[in-house]
Coordinates of C-alpha atoms and ligand atoms in Angstrom, one line a residue:
X26 CA 25.2 -105.5 -91.2
X27 CA 26.5 -106.9 -87.8
X28 CA 29.9 -105.5 -87.6
X29 CA 28.2 -101.9 -87.2
X30 CA 25.9 -102.9 -84.5
X31 CA 27.8 -101.9 -81.2
X32 CA 26.6 -98.1 -81.2
X33 CA 25.1 -95.8 -83.1
X34 CA 21.3 -97.2 -83.5
X35 CA 19.9 -97.5 -87.0
X36 CA 21.3 -95.7 -89.9
X37 CA 19.4 -93.8 -92.4
X38 CA 21.2 -94.6 -95.8
X39 CA 19.2 -92.5 -98.9
X40 CA 22.1 -93.1 -101.6
X41 CA 20.1 -95.4 -104.1
X42 CA 21.6 -98.6 -106.3
X43 CA 22.7 -97.9 -109.7
X44 CA 19.5 -99.0 -111.1
X45 CA 17.2 -96.4 -109.3
X46 CA 19.4 -94.1 -109.9
X47 CA 19.4 -94.4 -113.6
X48 CA 15.7 -94.4 -113.4
X49 CA 15.3 -91.1 -111.4
X50 CA 17.7 -89.2 -113.7
X51 CA 15.5 -90.4 -116.8
X52 CA 12.8 -89.2 -115.2
X53 CA 14.1 -85.7 -114.2
X54 CA 14.4 -84.7 -117.7
X55 CA 10.3 -83.5 -116.9
X56 CA 11.3 -82.1 -113.3
X57 CA 11.9 -78.7 -112.2
X58 CA 15.5 -78.1 -110.7
X59 CA 17.3 -76.6 -107.8
X60 CA 20.8 -75.9 -107.4
X61 CA 21.3 -76.6 -104.0
X62 CA 23.2 -73.7 -101.7
X63 CA 26.4 -74.2 -99.9
X64 CA 24.5 -75.1 -96.8
X65 CA 21.7 -77.0 -98.5
X66 CA 24.7 -79.1 -100.0
X67 CA 25.9 -79.4 -96.8
X68 CA 22.8 -80.7 -95.1
X69 CA 21.9 -82.6 -98.3
X70 CA 24.9 -84.5 -97.9
X71 CA 24.5 -85.6 -93.9
X72 CA 20.9 -86.4 -95.0
X73 CA 22.3 -89.0 -97.7
X74 CA 25.0 -90.6 -95.7
X75 CA 22.9 -90.9 -92.4
X76 CA 24.5 -88.4 -90.5
X77 CA 21.0 -86.6 -90.0
X78 CA 19.3 -89.8 -89.3
X79 CA 16.4 -90.6 -88.7
X80 CA 15.4 -87.7 -91.4
X81 CA 14.9 -89.0 -95.0
X82 CA 14.7 -85.9 -96.3
X83 CA 13.9 -82.0 -95.7
X84 CA 11.6 -81.3 -92.8
X85 CA 8.1 -80.7 -93.8
X86 CA 6.1 -78.2 -91.8
X87 CA 4.3 -80.1 -89.2
X88 CA 7.7 -81.6 -88.1
X89 CA 9.1 -77.9 -88.6
X90 CA 6.3 -76.5 -86.0
X91 CA 7.2 -79.5 -83.8
X92 CA 10.9 -79.1 -83.9
X93 CA 10.2 -75.3 -83.1
X94 CA 7.9 -75.7 -80.4
X95 CA 9.0 -78.4 -78.8
X96 CA 12.5 -79.6 -80.1
X97 CA 11.2 -82.7 -81.4
X98 CA 9.8 -84.1 -84.6
X99 CA 6.0 -84.6 -85.0
X100 CA 6.4 -87.9 -84.0
X101 CA 8.1 -87.1 -80.5
X102 CA 11.7 -87.4 -81.5
X103 CA 14.3 -85.8 -80.0
X104 CA 15.3 -83.4 -82.9
X105 CA 16.8 -79.4 -81.9
X106 CA 17.7 -78.0 -85.6
X107 CA 15.3 -77.6 -88.2
X108 CA 16.4 -78.7 -91.9
X109 CA 14.7 -77.6 -94.4
X110 CA 15.2 -76.9 -98.1
X111 CA 14.8 -73.0 -98.5
X112 CA 13.7 -72.0 -101.9
X113 CA 12.9 -68.6 -104.3
X114 CA 9.1 -67.8 -104.9
X115 CA 9.4 -69.1 -108.4
X116 CA 10.7 -72.6 -107.4
X117 CA 7.9 -72.6 -104.6
X118 CA 5.4 -71.7 -107.0
X119 CA 6.3 -74.3 -109.4
X120 CA 5.6 -77.5 -107.1
X121 CA 3.2 -78.7 -104.7
X122 CA 2.7 -81.6 -102.8
X123 CA 3.6 -84.8 -105.0
X124 CA 6.0 -82.8 -107.3
X125 CA 9.6 -84.4 -108.3
X126 CA 12.2 -81.7 -108.1
X127 CA 16.0 -82.6 -109.1
X128 CA 18.6 -81.4 -106.5
X129 CA 21.9 -80.5 -108.5
X130 CA 25.0 -79.1 -107.2
X131 CA 26.1 -75.7 -108.8
X132 CA 27.6 -77.2 -111.9
X133 CA 24.3 -78.7 -112.5
X134 CA 25.0 -82.2 -111.4
X135 CA 22.2 -84.0 -110.3
X136 CA 23.0 -85.2 -106.6
X137 CA 19.2 -86.6 -106.0
X138 CA 15.8 -86.1 -106.0
X139 CA 13.1 -84.7 -103.7
X140 CA 9.5 -85.8 -103.4
X141 CA 7.9 -82.5 -102.5
X142 CA 5.2 -83.2 -99.4
X143 CA 5.3 -79.3 -98.3
X144 CA 5.3 -75.8 -99.5
X145 CA 5.1 -73.3 -97.4
X146 CA 6.3 -69.9 -96.2
X147 CA 7.6 -69.4 -92.4
X148 CA 8.2 -66.8 -90.4
X149 CA 11.6 -66.5 -90.3
X150 CA 11.5 -64.3 -87.2
X151 CA 10.0 -66.6 -85.1
X152 CA 12.4 -69.5 -86.1
X153 CA 14.8 -67.4 -85.2
X154 CA 13.4 -66.6 -81.7
X155 CA 12.9 -70.3 -81.1
X156 CA 15.9 -71.7 -82.4
X157 CA 18.6 -69.5 -81.6
X158 CA 16.7 -67.6 -78.7
X159 CA 17.3 -64.1 -80.2
X160 CA 16.6 -61.8 -83.0
X161 CA 19.7 -60.0 -83.2
X162 CA 21.1 -59.8 -86.3
X163 CA 24.7 -60.2 -85.0
X164 CA 24.0 -63.8 -84.5
X165 CA 25.3 -65.6 -87.4
X166 CA 22.3 -67.8 -87.3
X167 CA 19.8 -64.7 -87.6
X168 CA 22.0 -62.8 -90.1
X169 CA 21.6 -66.5 -92.3
X170 CA 17.8 -66.3 -91.9
X171 CA 17.5 -62.6 -92.5
X172 CA 19.7 -61.9 -95.2
X173 CA 20.9 -64.8 -97.2
X174 CA 17.7 -67.8 -96.8
X175 CA 15.4 -68.1 -99.7
X176 CA 11.8 -66.8 -98.3
X177 CA 10.2 -70.1 -99.0
X178 CA 10.4 -73.5 -97.5
X179 CA 10.0 -76.9 -99.5
X180 CA 9.7 -80.2 -97.6
X181 CA 10.2 -83.8 -98.9
X182 CA 11.8 -87.0 -99.1
X183 CA 15.2 -87.4 -100.8
X184 CA 16.9 -89.9 -102.7
X185 CA 20.3 -89.6 -103.5
X186 CA 22.0 -90.2 -106.7
X187 CA 25.4 -89.8 -105.3
X188 CA 27.0 -88.0 -102.1
X189 CA 28.8 -84.8 -103.3
X190 CA 32.0 -85.3 -104.4
X191 CA 35.2 -83.7 -102.5
X192 CA 38.4 -83.5 -104.5
X193 CA 40.5 -82.2 -100.6
X194 CA 41.2 -84.9 -98.1
X195 CA 39.4 -87.3 -99.7
X196 CA 40.8 -90.0 -97.3
X197 CA 39.6 -88.1 -94.0
X198 CA 35.7 -87.8 -95.2
X199 CA 34.4 -90.7 -93.8
X200 CA 30.5 -91.4 -93.7
X201 CA 29.2 -92.7 -90.4
X202 CA 29.0 -96.5 -92.0
X203 CA 32.9 -96.2 -92.6
X204 CA 33.4 -94.8 -89.1
X205 CA 31.1 -97.7 -87.6
X206 CA 33.0 -100.1 -89.3
X207 CA 36.5 -98.8 -88.5
X208 CA 35.6 -98.3 -85.1
X209 CA 34.1 -102.2 -84.7
X210 CA 37.4 -103.4 -87.1
X211 CA 39.7 -101.7 -84.5
X212 CA 37.7 -103.1 -81.5
X213 CA 36.6 -99.6 -80.1
X214 CA 33.3 -100.3 -78.2
X215 CA 33.6 -96.9 -76.8
X216 CA 34.6 -93.7 -78.6
X217 CA 34.6 -90.4 -77.6
X218 CA 34.2 -87.2 -80.2
X219 CA 35.9 -84.4 -80.2
X220 CA 33.9 -81.5 -81.9
X221 CA 35.6 -78.3 -83.4
X222 CA 35.6 -75.6 -85.7
X223 CA 38.8 -73.8 -84.9
X224 CA 42.5 -75.0 -85.1
X225 CA 43.7 -77.5 -82.5
X226 CA 46.5 -76.5 -80.1
X227 CA 48.2 -78.5 -76.6
X228 CA 45.1 -77.4 -74.5
X229 CA 42.8 -79.5 -77.1
X230 CA 44.9 -82.5 -76.9
X231 CA 45.4 -82.6 -73.3
X232 CA 41.7 -82.1 -73.1
X233 CA 40.8 -84.6 -75.4
X234 CA 43.3 -87.2 -74.1
X235 CA 41.9 -86.6 -70.2
X236 CA 38.5 -87.6 -71.8
X237 CA 40.0 -90.5 -73.1
X238 CA 41.9 -91.6 -69.6
X239 CA 38.2 -90.5 -67.9
X240 CA 35.9 -92.6 -70.1
X241 CA 38.2 -95.4 -71.4
X242 CA 37.2 -94.7 -74.9
X243 CA 38.9 -93.9 -78.0
X244 CA 39.5 -90.4 -79.3
X245 CA 37.4 -88.9 -82.6
X246 CA 38.9 -86.0 -83.7
X247 CA 36.0 -84.8 -85.7
X248 CA 36.1 -81.3 -86.7
X249 CA 33.6 -79.4 -88.9
X250 CA 34.9 -78.6 -92.5
X251 CA 31.3 -77.3 -94.0
X252 CA 30.2 -73.7 -93.3
X253 CA 31.2 -72.7 -89.8
X254 CA 31.1 -69.2 -88.3
X255 CA 32.3 -66.3 -90.9
X256 CA 35.7 -65.3 -90.4
X257 CA 36.9 -69.1 -88.8
X258 CA 40.2 -70.1 -90.3
X259 CA 39.9 -71.8 -93.8
X260 CA 39.3 -75.8 -93.9
X261 CA 42.5 -76.4 -95.7
X262 CA 44.5 -74.6 -93.0
X263 CA 42.9 -76.3 -90.5
X264 CA 42.9 -79.7 -91.7
X265 CA 46.6 -79.5 -92.1
X266 CA 46.7 -78.7 -88.5
X267 CA 44.4 -81.4 -87.5
X268 CA 46.5 -83.6 -89.3
X269 CA 49.8 -82.5 -87.6
X270 CA 47.9 -83.0 -84.2
X271 CA 46.6 -86.3 -84.9
X272 CA 50.1 -87.4 -84.8
X273 CA 50.6 -86.5 -81.2
X274 CA 48.4 -89.1 -80.4
X275 CA 50.1 -92.3 -79.2
X276 CA 49.8 -94.8 -82.2
X277 CA 46.3 -96.2 -82.7
X278 CA 44.5 -94.6 -80.0
X279 CA 42.7 -91.4 -81.9
X280 CA 41.4 -91.1 -85.3
X281 CA 40.7 -88.8 -87.1
X282 CA 37.6 -87.2 -89.8
X283 CA 36.1 -84.7 -91.1
X284 CA 32.1 -83.6 -90.9
X285 CA 30.7 -81.6 -93.9
X286 CA 28.0 -79.8 -91.2
X287 CA 26.8 -76.6 -91.8
X288 CA 26.9 -75.3 -88.3
X289 CA 24.1 -73.0 -87.2
X290 CA 26.3 -71.7 -84.2
X291 CA 22.9 -72.4 -82.4
X292 CA 24.4 -73.2 -78.9
X293 CA 23.0 -75.4 -76.6
X294 CA 20.1 -76.5 -79.2
X295 CA 22.7 -77.3 -81.4
X296 CA 25.3 -79.2 -79.1
X297 CA 22.5 -81.6 -78.9
X298 CA 21.9 -82.0 -83.0
X299 CA 26.3 -82.5 -82.6
X300 CA 25.7 -85.0 -80.2
X301 CA 22.9 -87.1 -82.6
X302 CA 25.2 -86.6 -85.3
X303 CA 28.0 -87.9 -83.8
X304 CA 25.8 -91.0 -82.3
X305 CA 24.9 -91.7 -86.1
X306 CA 28.8 -91.6 -86.8
X307 CA 28.8 -94.2 -84.1
X308 CA 30.4 -92.6 -81.1
X309 CA 29.3 -93.1 -77.3
X310 CA 30.6 -90.4 -75.7
X311 CA 30.5 -86.6 -76.4
X312 CA 32.6 -83.6 -75.3
X313 CA 31.0 -80.5 -74.5
X314 CA 33.5 -77.4 -73.7
X315 CA 32.7 -73.8 -72.9
X316 CA 30.0 -72.1 -75.1
X317 CA 29.8 -75.3 -77.4
X318 CA 28.7 -74.0 -80.7
X319 CA 28.1 -70.5 -79.6
X320 CA 28.7 -67.4 -81.6
X321 CA 30.5 -65.6 -78.5
X322 CA 29.0 -62.2 -77.8
X323 CA 27.1 -59.4 -79.5
X324 CA 28.6 -56.0 -79.6
X325 CA 27.6 -54.6 -76.2
X326 CA 29.6 -57.3 -75.1
X327 CA 26.7 -60.0 -74.0
X328 CA 27.0 -63.4 -74.6
X329 CA 24.5 -65.0 -76.9
X330 CA 24.2 -68.1 -74.7
X331 CA 26.1 -69.0 -71.0
X332 CA 29.5 -70.5 -71.0
X333 CA 28.1 -73.9 -69.7
X334 CA 24.4 -73.6 -71.0
X335 CA 25.2 -76.2 -73.9
X336 CA 26.5 -78.2 -71.3
X337 CA 23.6 -78.3 -69.4
X338 CA 21.5 -78.9 -72.1
X339 CA 23.0 -81.9 -73.3
X340 CA 23.0 -83.4 -69.9
X341 CA 19.3 -82.7 -69.5
X342 CA 19.1 -84.6 -72.8
X343 CA 21.7 -87.5 -72.6
X344 CA 19.8 -90.6 -71.8
X345 CA 17.3 -89.9 -74.5
X346 CA 20.4 -89.5 -76.6
X347 CA 22.4 -92.4 -76.0
X348 CA 25.2 -90.6 -75.9
X349 CA 27.4 -90.0 -72.6
X350 CA 28.1 -86.2 -72.3
X351 CA 31.5 -85.7 -71.4
X352 CA 31.7 -82.0 -70.1
X353 CA 35.3 -79.9 -69.7
X354 CA 35.6 -76.5 -68.4
X355 CA 38.7 -74.2 -69.9
X356 CA 41.6 -75.7 -70.0
X357 CA 44.7 -73.5 -69.1
X358 CA 48.3 -73.7 -68.2
X359 CA 49.7 -74.1 -65.0
X360 CA 53.4 -72.7 -66.1
X361 CA 54.4 -74.3 -62.1
X362 CA 53.5 -77.5 -62.8
X363 CA 54.3 -77.3 -66.5
X364 CA 51.0 -78.9 -67.5
X365 CA 47.5 -78.3 -68.4
X366 CA 44.4 -78.2 -66.2
X367 CA 40.6 -77.6 -66.0
X368 CA 40.1 -74.0 -64.8
X369 CA 37.8 -75.2 -62.3
X370 CA 40.3 -78.0 -60.7
X371 CA 42.8 -75.0 -59.9
X372 CA 43.5 -74.4 -55.9
X373 CA 42.8 -70.6 -55.3
X374 CA 45.6 -68.6 -56.3
X375 CA 46.8 -70.8 -59.0
X376 CA 49.2 -69.0 -61.5
X377 CA 48.0 -69.9 -64.8
X378 CA 47.9 -68.9 -68.6
X379 CA 46.0 -68.8 -71.6
X380 CA 46.0 -67.4 -74.8
X381 CA 42.5 -66.4 -76.3
X382 CA 41.4 -67.0 -79.9
X383 CA 41.8 -62.8 -80.6
X384 CA 45.3 -62.8 -78.4
X385 CA 46.2 -65.7 -81.3
X386 CA 45.2 -63.9 -84.4
X387 CA 46.6 -60.7 -83.1
X388 CA 50.1 -62.8 -82.5
X389 CA 50.0 -64.2 -86.1
X390 CA 48.8 -60.7 -87.5
X391 CA 51.6 -59.1 -85.9
X392 CA 54.0 -62.0 -86.6
X393 CA 54.8 -62.0 -82.7
X394 CA 55.9 -65.3 -81.1
X395 CA 53.7 -68.0 -80.1
X396 CA 54.9 -69.9 -77.0
X397 CA 55.3 -73.8 -76.8
X398 CA 53.3 -74.3 -73.9
X399 CA 50.4 -72.8 -76.2
X400 CA 50.9 -74.8 -79.4
X401 CA 53.4 -77.3 -81.3
X402 CA 56.1 -75.7 -83.6
X403 CA 54.1 -77.6 -86.6
X404 CA 50.9 -76.4 -85.7
X405 CA 52.0 -72.6 -85.6
X406 CA 54.1 -73.2 -88.8
X407 CA 51.0 -74.0 -90.7
X408 CA 49.0 -71.1 -89.3
X409 CA 52.1 -69.1 -90.4
X410 CA 51.8 -70.2 -93.9
X411 CA 48.1 -68.8 -94.1
X412 CA 47.8 -66.1 -91.7
X413 CA 50.4 -64.1 -93.5
X414 CA 51.7 -61.0 -91.0
X415 CA 50.0 -57.7 -92.0
X416 CA 53.5 -56.7 -93.3
X417 CA 52.9 -59.3 -95.8
X418 CA 49.3 -59.2 -96.7
X419 CA 47.3 -57.5 -99.5
X420 CA 45.3 -54.6 -98.4
X421 CA 42.3 -52.4 -100.4
X422 CA 42.0 -48.9 -99.7
X423 CA 38.7 -47.8 -100.6
X424 CA 37.4 -44.0 -101.1
X425 CA 34.3 -42.9 -101.5
X426 CA 32.8 -39.2 -101.7
X427 CA 30.8 -37.1 -104.0
X428 CA 32.0 -36.6 -107.8
X429 CA 34.6 -33.9 -107.9
X430 CA 35.7 -34.3 -104.2
X431 CA 38.9 -35.1 -105.1
X432 CA 39.2 -38.9 -104.7
X433 CA 40.7 -39.6 -108.2
X434 CA 43.5 -37.3 -107.5
X435 CA 44.3 -38.6 -103.7
X436 CA 43.9 -41.9 -104.9
X437 CA 46.6 -41.4 -107.6
X438 CA 49.3 -39.4 -105.3
X439 CA 48.6 -42.6 -103.2
X440 CA 49.3 -45.2 -105.8
X441 CA 52.8 -43.2 -106.7
X442 CA 53.8 -43.0 -103.0
X443 CA 52.8 -46.7 -102.5
X444 CA 54.9 -47.8 -105.7
X445 CA 57.7 -45.5 -104.7
X446 CA 58.0 -47.8 -101.4
X447 CA 57.6 -50.6 -103.3
X448 CA 57.1 -54.5 -102.4
X449 CA 53.7 -55.1 -103.7
X450 CA 51.9 -54.2 -106.8
X451 CA 49.1 -51.8 -107.2
X452 CA 46.3 -51.4 -109.1
X453 CA 44.0 -48.3 -109.2
X454 CA 40.6 -49.1 -109.8
X455 CA 39.2 -45.5 -110.3
X456 CA 35.3 -44.7 -111.0
X457 CA 36.1 -43.6 -114.3
X458 CA 38.4 -46.2 -115.4
X459 CA 36.2 -48.6 -114.1
X460 CA 33.2 -47.7 -116.0
X461 CA 34.6 -47.7 -119.2
X462 CA 35.8 -51.7 -118.7
X463 CA 34.6 -53.6 -116.2
X464 CA 31.2 -51.9 -116.0
X465 CA 31.0 -50.8 -119.3
X466 CA 27.3 -50.5 -120.0
X467 CA 25.7 -49.8 -116.5
X468 CA 24.1 -46.9 -115.5
X469 CA 23.2 -44.6 -112.7
X470 CA 20.4 -46.5 -111.1
X471 CA 20.9 -47.4 -107.5
X472 CA 20.8 -51.2 -108.9
X473 CA 23.4 -50.1 -111.4
X474 CA 25.4 -48.3 -109.0
X475 CA 25.7 -51.2 -106.8
X476 CA 26.5 -53.3 -109.2
X477 CA 29.2 -51.7 -110.1
X478 CA 30.4 -51.2 -106.5
X479 CA 30.3 -55.0 -105.7
X480 CA 32.3 -55.7 -109.1
X481 CA 34.8 -53.2 -107.7
X482 CA 34.9 -55.3 -104.4
X483 CA 35.1 -58.3 -106.3
X484 CA 38.5 -57.3 -108.2
X485 CA 39.7 -55.4 -105.2
X486 CA 39.6 -59.0 -103.0
X487 CA 40.9 -60.7 -105.1
X488 CA 44.1 -58.7 -105.3
X489 CA 44.1 -58.5 -101.8
X490 CA 44.1 -61.7 -101.5
X491 CA 46.8 -62.2 -103.6
X492 CA 49.0 -60.2 -101.5
X493 CA 48.7 -56.8 -103.8
X494 CA 47.1 -53.4 -103.3
X495 CA 43.7 -52.4 -104.4
X496 CA 43.1 -48.6 -104.5
X497 CA 39.7 -47.8 -105.3
X498 CA 37.7 -44.3 -105.9
X499 CA 34.3 -44.4 -107.1
X500 CA 31.2 -42.5 -105.5
X501 CA 29.9 -45.5 -103.8
X502 CA 27.1 -43.6 -102.5
X503 CA 25.0 -46.2 -100.5
X504 CA 26.0 -47.9 -97.6
X505 CA 24.9 -51.3 -98.3
X506 CA 27.9 -52.5 -101.1
X507 CA 30.4 -50.6 -99.1
X508 CA 29.7 -52.8 -96.0
X509 CA 29.5 -55.9 -98.4
X510 CA 33.0 -54.8 -99.7
X511 CA 34.5 -54.5 -96.5
X512 CA 33.4 -57.8 -95.2
X513 CA 34.9 -59.7 -98.2
X514 CA 38.1 -58.0 -98.3
X515 CA 38.5 -58.4 -94.7
X516 CA 38.1 -61.7 -94.9
X517 CA 41.1 -62.4 -97.3
X518 CA 43.6 -58.9 -95.9
X519 CA 43.4 -55.4 -95.1
X520 CA 40.4 -52.9 -95.5
X521 CA 40.5 -49.4 -95.5
X522 CA 37.6 -46.7 -96.0
X523 CA 38.6 -42.9 -96.6
X524 CA 36.0 -40.8 -96.9
X525 CA 36.6 -37.6 -98.9
X526 CA 34.2 -35.7 -97.3
X527 CA 34.6 -32.3 -99.3
X528 CA 31.2 -30.6 -99.1
X529 CA 28.6 -30.4 -102.4
X530 CA 29.1 -26.7 -102.4
X531 CA 33.1 -26.8 -103.0
X532 CA 32.5 -29.7 -105.6
X533 CA 30.0 -27.9 -107.3
X534 CA 31.9 -24.6 -107.6
X535 CA 34.8 -26.7 -108.8
X536 CA 33.0 -28.6 -111.4
X537 CA 36.0 -29.5 -112.9
X538 CA 34.2 -31.6 -115.7
X539 CA 31.0 -29.5 -116.5
X540 CA 28.6 -32.0 -114.5
X541 CA 27.2 -30.5 -111.9
X542 CA 26.1 -27.4 -114.2
X543 CA 24.7 -30.1 -116.3
X544 CA 23.1 -31.8 -113.7
X545 CA 21.5 -28.8 -112.3
X546 CA 19.9 -27.9 -115.8
X547 CA 18.3 -31.6 -115.8
X548 CA 20.5 -32.8 -118.5
X549 CA 22.1 -35.6 -116.7
X550 CA 19.5 -37.4 -114.1
X551 CA 20.2 -39.0 -111.2
X552 CA 23.4 -37.0 -110.3
X553 CA 24.9 -37.4 -106.6
X554 CA 24.5 -35.0 -104.5
X555 CA 21.9 -33.1 -107.0
X556 CA 19.0 -35.5 -108.1
X557 CA 20.2 -38.5 -106.4
X558 CA 21.6 -39.6 -102.8
X559 CA 24.8 -40.0 -101.0
X560 CA 24.9 -41.7 -98.2
X561 CA 27.9 -40.5 -95.7
X562 CA 29.5 -43.2 -94.6
X563 CA 29.9 -43.6 -90.2
X564 CA 32.6 -46.2 -90.5
X565 CA 35.1 -44.6 -92.2
X566 CA 38.8 -45.4 -90.8
X567 CA 40.0 -41.7 -92.1
X568 CA 38.0 -38.7 -93.5
X569 CA 39.7 -35.9 -95.5
X570 CA 38.2 -33.0 -95.9
X571 CA 39.8 -31.6 -99.4
X572 CA 39.2 -27.9 -98.5
X573 CA 42.1 -28.2 -95.9
X574 CA 44.2 -30.7 -96.9
X575 CA 46.3 -30.8 -100.2
X576 CA 46.7 -34.5 -102.2
X577 CA 49.9 -34.9 -101.0
X578 CA 49.4 -34.4 -97.4
X579 CA 45.7 -36.7 -97.7
X580 CA 48.1 -39.7 -99.5
X581 CA 50.4 -39.1 -96.3
X582 CA 47.9 -39.3 -94.0
X583 CA 46.8 -42.6 -95.7
X584 CA 50.4 -44.5 -95.6
X585 CA 50.6 -43.3 -92.1
X586 CA 47.8 -44.7 -91.1
X587 CA 48.8 -48.1 -93.0
X588 CA 52.1 -47.8 -90.8
X589 CA 50.8 -47.6 -87.7
X590 CA 48.5 -50.8 -88.6
X591 CA 51.6 -52.7 -89.4
X592 CA 50.6 -53.0 -93.6
X593 CA 53.9 -50.8 -94.5
X594 CA 57.3 -50.9 -93.0
X595 CA 57.9 -47.7 -90.7
X596 CA 61.1 -46.2 -93.0
X597 CA 60.5 -45.8 -96.6
Ligands
LIG611 S1 28.8 -45.3 -108.2 O1 27.9 -44.2 -108.0 O2 29.7 -45.2 -107.2 O3 28.9 -46.2 -109.4 O4 29.5 -44.0 -109.6 P1 31.1 -44.4 -110.2 O5 31.1 -45.3 -111.1 O6 32.2 -43.8 -109.2 O7 30.8 -43.1 -111.5 C1 31.1 -41.9 -111.2 C2 31.3 -40.9 -112.1 O8 30.6 -40.8 -113.5 C3 30.4 -39.8 -113.9 N1 28.8 -39.6 -114.1 C4 28.2 -39.6 -112.6 N2 28.3 -39.6 -111.1 C5 27.3 -39.4 -110.9 N3 25.7 -39.4 -110.9 C6 25.6 -39.2 -112.4 N4 24.3 -39.2 -112.6 C7 26.9 -39.6 -113.2 N5 26.6 -39.4 -114.6 C8 28.2 -39.8 -114.9 C9 31.2 -38.8 -112.9 O9 32.1 -38.4 -113.7 C10 31.8 -39.6 -112.1 O10 33.2 -39.3 -112.0 P2 34.2 -38.9 -110.4 O11 35.5 -39.3 -110.9 O12 33.3 -39.1 -109.6 O13 33.5 -37.3 -111.0

């Protein structure tokens, strides 16, 4: 179609017509099935709609190797990020080159087919080193490869029966073809794309308007709404913000579209990938700012990538990419001139202001003012709707400690004191109580204990998300599930780990339920502290020695902590 020719190059379209779709559906009755993971679903969508052109499917081994080694496909095409289908050993064993696989979403709906060309077991550590330049498990891309990715890869060509369905913001989910058509129909011969995974504020509007002025292009606000960095603001909130921001541009000068991309946080390599993806969406210019697609710093404060490494990398490949780089330095507010400027254009000694993401989150959490020079009132309102201040958030107090350490007694005292204060619902998830209902039937093997703790964490996260208080008091002897719960609960509200550190000898001496005697006699097997491990927490916010602290005092210590952290008001 000539309408879409002006820019973007050839577009792959893997969505088949109705006849072929019916044929594939019919044949698939004899095929093995694979339920696409959240990341794979994003990759599938961009493969199917041509966002990942020139790919026609998930990479095979030769392309994978070439991408790792030289950032190119085996035929020499520039391609920085490997896109494979990672699968379980069971699926890998069930397929071989030539096998068809039905690709399904989590509800079991068949979205496409994969004709397998390659099956191999990758060296994920090597992949991390090559793609991310690090094997540091603090890098989200490395975490994914280490903890979440399935251990086998399958490559092959894809045919799509349909694109994944989205029920939210439907009018903003624009395929590459649709965007190209819209640009052509609007007479936009140059388009500069702005990529983001964060809420936008005035600095971003200023930056994109400058890019518009410098290049003579129209702006495409093209935020990622697939998988982004864990802990990012949810995409629902962000899209409401983008819509508000979009209205700030002069009528007809900017477009807004959402991109279902699963980011890898791969910094320089990912920036080049983003440029390719944007080109497929009909864009001619691409803004790359500071630390583009980077995960920031590791725990020692060392950044994973240099602040402008991504810019340099895109620049080095600009000609081959066929997309013009629009580099930007950090934008800061100059109060004396009442305007935003790139930090490198300021004269020495100029006074300027900026608010970091961390500072913004702190202000939102503590209900503090966010100045007008930083953002627009409608954006701040939108963020406040979801970023409830700590005083309004739910939280979980998670006790851990040996049997008989006093967890339940302190947990009960805490619950009563919280109810006395009022303001939030309080749910007690005590070890014994949980085992009578939620975890009925589970035993005390490591596997069952982990399941039990993760179930408690799941329920606590739901309560916390809904603004309530969950007080949990299981033994929770293993660090792994405790850490997992901390992650999921902190993402939706407050989390506080309390270690009731009563020594084993004291618990055994008390032996209120007579269990220690039975454990010593071998009548109860796998008893924590006696014949089963207890991994002492090293990350507890509060440690209580009940040999010296009464339950009443212990509960007050926790309340004081919650007041200091802003979850509870000072006066009762
Ligand atoms: S865990 O490890 O967190 O899943 O344990 P939890 O759900 O808290 O259950 C601990 C309570 O079960 C009783 N009990 C045992 N505890 C430890 N090990 C073994 N083998 C065992 N068998 C039964 C015990 O009463 C625990 O209650 P508390 O309140 O901790 O004393």
